Amino acid sequence: MFDREIAGLSRAGLLRGVLSRASAQGPVIFIGRKKYINFASNDYLGLSSHSDLACVASQALERYGSGAGASRLLAGGTLLHDKLEELIVAWKETDRAIIFNSGYAANTGVIPSIAGESDVIFSDELNHASIIDGCSLSRARTVVYRHKDISHLKRLLRTENGRRKIIITDTVFSMDGDIAPIKELHELCRTRNVSRTTRPSVLLYLDDAHGTGVLGQGRGALAHFGLQPERWIIQMGTFSKAMGSFGAFAAGNRDIIQWISNTSRSFLFSTALPPCVIASAIAAVRIISKDLLLIQRLWTNRDALMQSLGKMGYEETGSETPIIPLRAASVQEALGMSQFLFEQGIYAPAIRPPTVKEPRIRVVVSAAHEERHLNRLVAALGKWRSRKLNRGD
Ligand SMILES: Cc1ncc(COP(=O)(O)O)c(C=O)c1O
């Protein structure tokens, strides 16, 4: 069964396989017995192997056991879950926050909870797959606007009078590393929600999966732009990337979060996250809040690599963050480049359709990379370029 379909994927260079690590996540990993410099992880701050996260996780394991055993509504959660939500509220300066089991579960849970058949969603064309799935599940009419194109969005908004509107965007686009025009989106919603006595007519849902721990001293995209949380903004973020743990949150106005916690199916009908995972997310929030040099190191590394890539001619990556796409002319070229890097001891996989339209290598820099790791990548990319030039590609 499915053999013809699988053969079709294989012919197009789109068949994927799982690759397993034999070591902790980090700037250097083992695949099998071989060592690779890793540019594929979203562990932006290197926290997933931080000793504090491991230590509090093992204490939580001893105190609370391994599994949560039930959903939050049935006491599957612990005091640690409450504590993490309190920390998110303080971090995000919102009324309330609620934990989800993953970023995917948050988007497919929250979006159908805040948007229904009579509403209309406006979604950036490069939003993450979990947002697209959340929009489908909501049964709301979904209108896709051109990537970061505020004029297009405004034109589309005008055509949808009378319905409640929800604008949804990644804050940092996960495959391109560019940042959404949050200031303009904020202003657009603010001018449409001026009355404090009536319900907001436009909600703004920000998927801050790649902004949390990276932008705004770690507090995310709103803080990065110096914007205040508003009753019509819902900020979603993940613990699975810069926070080095797992899970996600939605933070916002009291009523909205209460509504979500009563209606979001991925929250209601799923077992709570294990306490050890929550304990490490708590440790991550504390580390990020205290150690300001950590995020600075991430940005220093990112800027150094961008500079070196620029010198080599990779100027138009479009990236504004530690996610740096190196575009390829075809799937075959992306695969060839990734394989070449792999042979040079560098892990930076090819990203192909359907994840992206344009194939590429997605390089992710972390605070844990050392100068010699970045230099190795630059040297290997230099070799790849000369090889291409020599072959006349
Ligand atoms: C923008 C965005 N949103 C949501 C998710 C899903 O998060 P998680 O991996 O925690 O399920 C991802 C993960 O890749 C993402 O990039």
PDB file of N, CA and C and ligand atoms in Angstrom, residues 42 102-105 107 128 130-131 170 172 174 207 209-210 236 238-241 246-248, ligand 1:
ATOM      1  N   ASN A  42      16.459  24.403  16.938  1.00  0.00           N
ATOM      2  CA  ASN A  42      15.852  25.666  17.387  1.00  0.00           C
ATOM      3  C   ASN A  42      16.185  25.962  18.849  1.00  0.00           C
ATOM      4  N   SER A 102       1.979  21.482  23.239  1.00  0.00           N
ATOM      5  CA  SER A 102       3.002  21.795  22.222  1.00  0.00           C
ATOM      6  C   SER A 102       2.529  23.033  21.474  1.00  0.00           C
ATOM      7  N   GLY A 103       3.416  23.568  20.662  1.00  0.00           N
ATOM      8  CA  GLY A 103       3.017  24.701  19.828  1.00  0.00           C
ATOM      9  C   GLY A 103       1.930  24.267  18.852  1.00  0.00           C
ATOM     10  N   TYR A 104       2.079  23.049  18.345  1.00  0.00           N
ATOM     11  CA  TYR A 104       1.083  22.529  17.401  1.00  0.00           C
ATOM     12  C   TYR A 104      -0.280  22.430  18.096  1.00  0.00           C
ATOM     13  N   ALA A 105      -0.272  21.924  19.319  1.00  0.00           N
ATOM     14  CA  ALA A 105      -1.534  21.791  20.066  1.00  0.00           C
ATOM     15  C   ALA A 105      -2.126  23.169  20.396  1.00  0.00           C
ATOM     16  N   ASN A 107      -1.822  26.009  18.573  1.00  0.00           N
ATOM     17  CA  ASN A 107      -2.431  26.614  17.384  1.00  0.00           C
ATOM     18  C   ASN A 107      -3.687  25.884  16.936  1.00  0.00           C
ATOM     19  N   HIS A 128       2.984  29.264   9.834  1.00  0.00           N
ATOM     20  CA  HIS A 128       3.357  27.874  10.110  1.00  0.00           C
ATOM     21  C   HIS A 128       2.185  26.910   9.848  1.00  0.00           C
ATOM     22  N   SER A 130       0.959  24.605  11.552  1.00  0.00           N
ATOM     23  CA  SER A 130       0.020  24.402  12.671  1.00  0.00           C
ATOM     24  C   SER A 130      -1.039  25.506  12.713  1.00  0.00           C
ATOM     25  N   ILE A 131      -0.694  26.693  12.220  1.00  0.00           N
ATOM     26  CA  ILE A 131      -1.693  27.772  12.127  1.00  0.00           C
ATOM     27  C   ILE A 131      -2.681  27.427  11.014  1.00  0.00           C
ATOM     28  N   ASP A 170       2.819  34.507  12.279  1.00  0.00           N
ATOM     29  CA  ASP A 170       4.059  34.156  12.986  1.00  0.00           C
ATOM     30  C   ASP A 170       4.722  35.490  13.317  1.00  0.00           C
ATOM     31  N   VAL A 172       8.162  35.605  14.102  1.00  0.00           N
ATOM     32  CA  VAL A 172       9.376  35.310  13.329  1.00  0.00           C
ATOM     33  C   VAL A 172       9.008  34.141  12.420  1.00  0.00           C
ATOM     34  N   SER A 174       9.342  30.942  10.499  1.00  0.00           N
ATOM     35  CA  SER A 174      10.242  29.871  10.920  1.00  0.00           C
ATOM     36  C   SER A 174      11.194  29.397   9.834  1.00  0.00           C
ATOM     37  N   ASP A 207       1.883  34.197  16.850  1.00  0.00           N
ATOM     38  CA  ASP A 207       2.612  32.964  17.133  1.00  0.00           C
ATOM     39  C   ASP A 207       4.081  33.341  17.321  1.00  0.00           C
ATOM     40  N   ALA A 209       6.539  31.580  18.523  1.00  0.00           N
ATOM     41  CA  ALA A 209       7.350  30.372  18.774  1.00  0.00           C
ATOM     42  C   ALA A 209       8.844  30.672  18.657  1.00  0.00           C
ATOM     43  N   HIS A 210       9.207  31.453  17.633  1.00  0.00           N
ATOM     44  CA  HIS A 210      10.634  31.728  17.416  1.00  0.00           C
ATOM     45  C   HIS A 210      11.051  33.106  17.932  1.00  0.00           C
ATOM     46  N   MET A 236       0.927  33.637  21.622  1.00  0.00           N
ATOM     47  CA  MET A 236       1.240  32.224  21.799  1.00  0.00           C
ATOM     48  C   MET A 236       2.766  32.096  21.740  1.00  0.00           C
ATOM     49  N   THR A 238       6.280  29.126  22.552  1.00  0.00           N
ATOM     50  CA  THR A 238       6.600  27.720  22.846  1.00  0.00           C
ATOM     51  C   THR A 238       7.749  27.610  23.854  1.00  0.00           C
ATOM     52  N   PHE A 239       7.755  26.506  24.561  1.00  0.00           N
ATOM     53  CA  PHE A 239       8.878  26.176  25.456  1.00  0.00           C
ATOM     54  C   PHE A 239       9.849  25.236  24.745  1.00  0.00           C
ATOM     55  N   SER A 240       9.520  24.880  23.493  1.00  0.00           N
ATOM     56  CA  SER A 240      10.257  23.813  22.809  1.00  0.00           C
ATOM     57  C   SER A 240      11.464  24.316  22.021  1.00  0.00           C
ATOM     58  N   LYS A 241      11.615  25.616  21.915  1.00  0.00           N
ATOM     59  CA  LYS A 241      12.694  26.121  21.069  1.00  0.00           C
ATOM     60  C   LYS A 241      13.745  26.808  21.965  1.00  0.00           C
ATOM     61  N   PHE A 246       9.751  21.807  26.479  1.00  0.00           N
ATOM     62  CA  PHE A 246       8.686  21.358  25.579  1.00  0.00           C
ATOM     63  C   PHE A 246       7.373  21.959  26.045  1.00  0.00           C
ATOM     64  N   GLY A 247       6.451  22.133  25.093  1.00  0.00           N
ATOM     65  CA  GLY A 247       5.150  22.683  25.436  1.00  0.00           C
ATOM     66  C   GLY A 247       5.001  24.089  24.892  1.00  0.00           C
ATOM     67  N   ALA A 248       3.873  24.708  25.232  1.00  0.00           N
ATOM     68  CA  ALA A 248       3.588  26.044  24.689  1.00  0.00           C
ATOM     69  C   ALA A 248       2.634  26.768  25.628  1.00  0.00           C
TER      70      ALA A 248
HETATM   71  C1  LIG B   1       5.917  29.214  14.059  1.00  0.00           C
HETATM   72  C2  LIG B   1       5.712  27.889  14.722  1.00  0.00           C
HETATM   73  N1  LIG B   1       4.578  27.691  15.400  1.00  0.00           N
HETATM   74  C3  LIG B   1       4.342  26.522  16.027  1.00  0.00           C
HETATM   75  C4  LIG B   1       5.241  25.497  15.996  1.00  0.00           C
HETATM   76  C5  LIG B   1       4.947  24.201  16.682  1.00  0.00           C
HETATM   77  O1  LIG B   1       5.607  24.168  17.915  1.00  0.00           O
HETATM   78  P1  LIG B   1       5.960  22.783  18.612  1.00  0.00           P
HETATM   79  O2  LIG B   1       7.179  22.262  17.948  1.00  0.00           O
HETATM   80  O3  LIG B   1       6.166  23.141  20.049  1.00  0.00           O
HETATM   81  O4  LIG B   1       4.770  21.896  18.400  1.00  0.00           O
HETATM   82  C6  LIG B   1       6.441  25.657  15.311  1.00  0.00           C
HETATM   83  C7  LIG B   1       7.436  24.555  15.300  1.00  0.00           C
HETATM   84  O5  LIG B   1       8.161  24.311  14.411  1.00  0.00           O
HETATM   85  C8  LIG B   1       6.685  26.881  14.652  1.00  0.00           C
HETATM   86  O6  LIG B   1       7.811  27.069  13.946  1.00  0.00           O
END
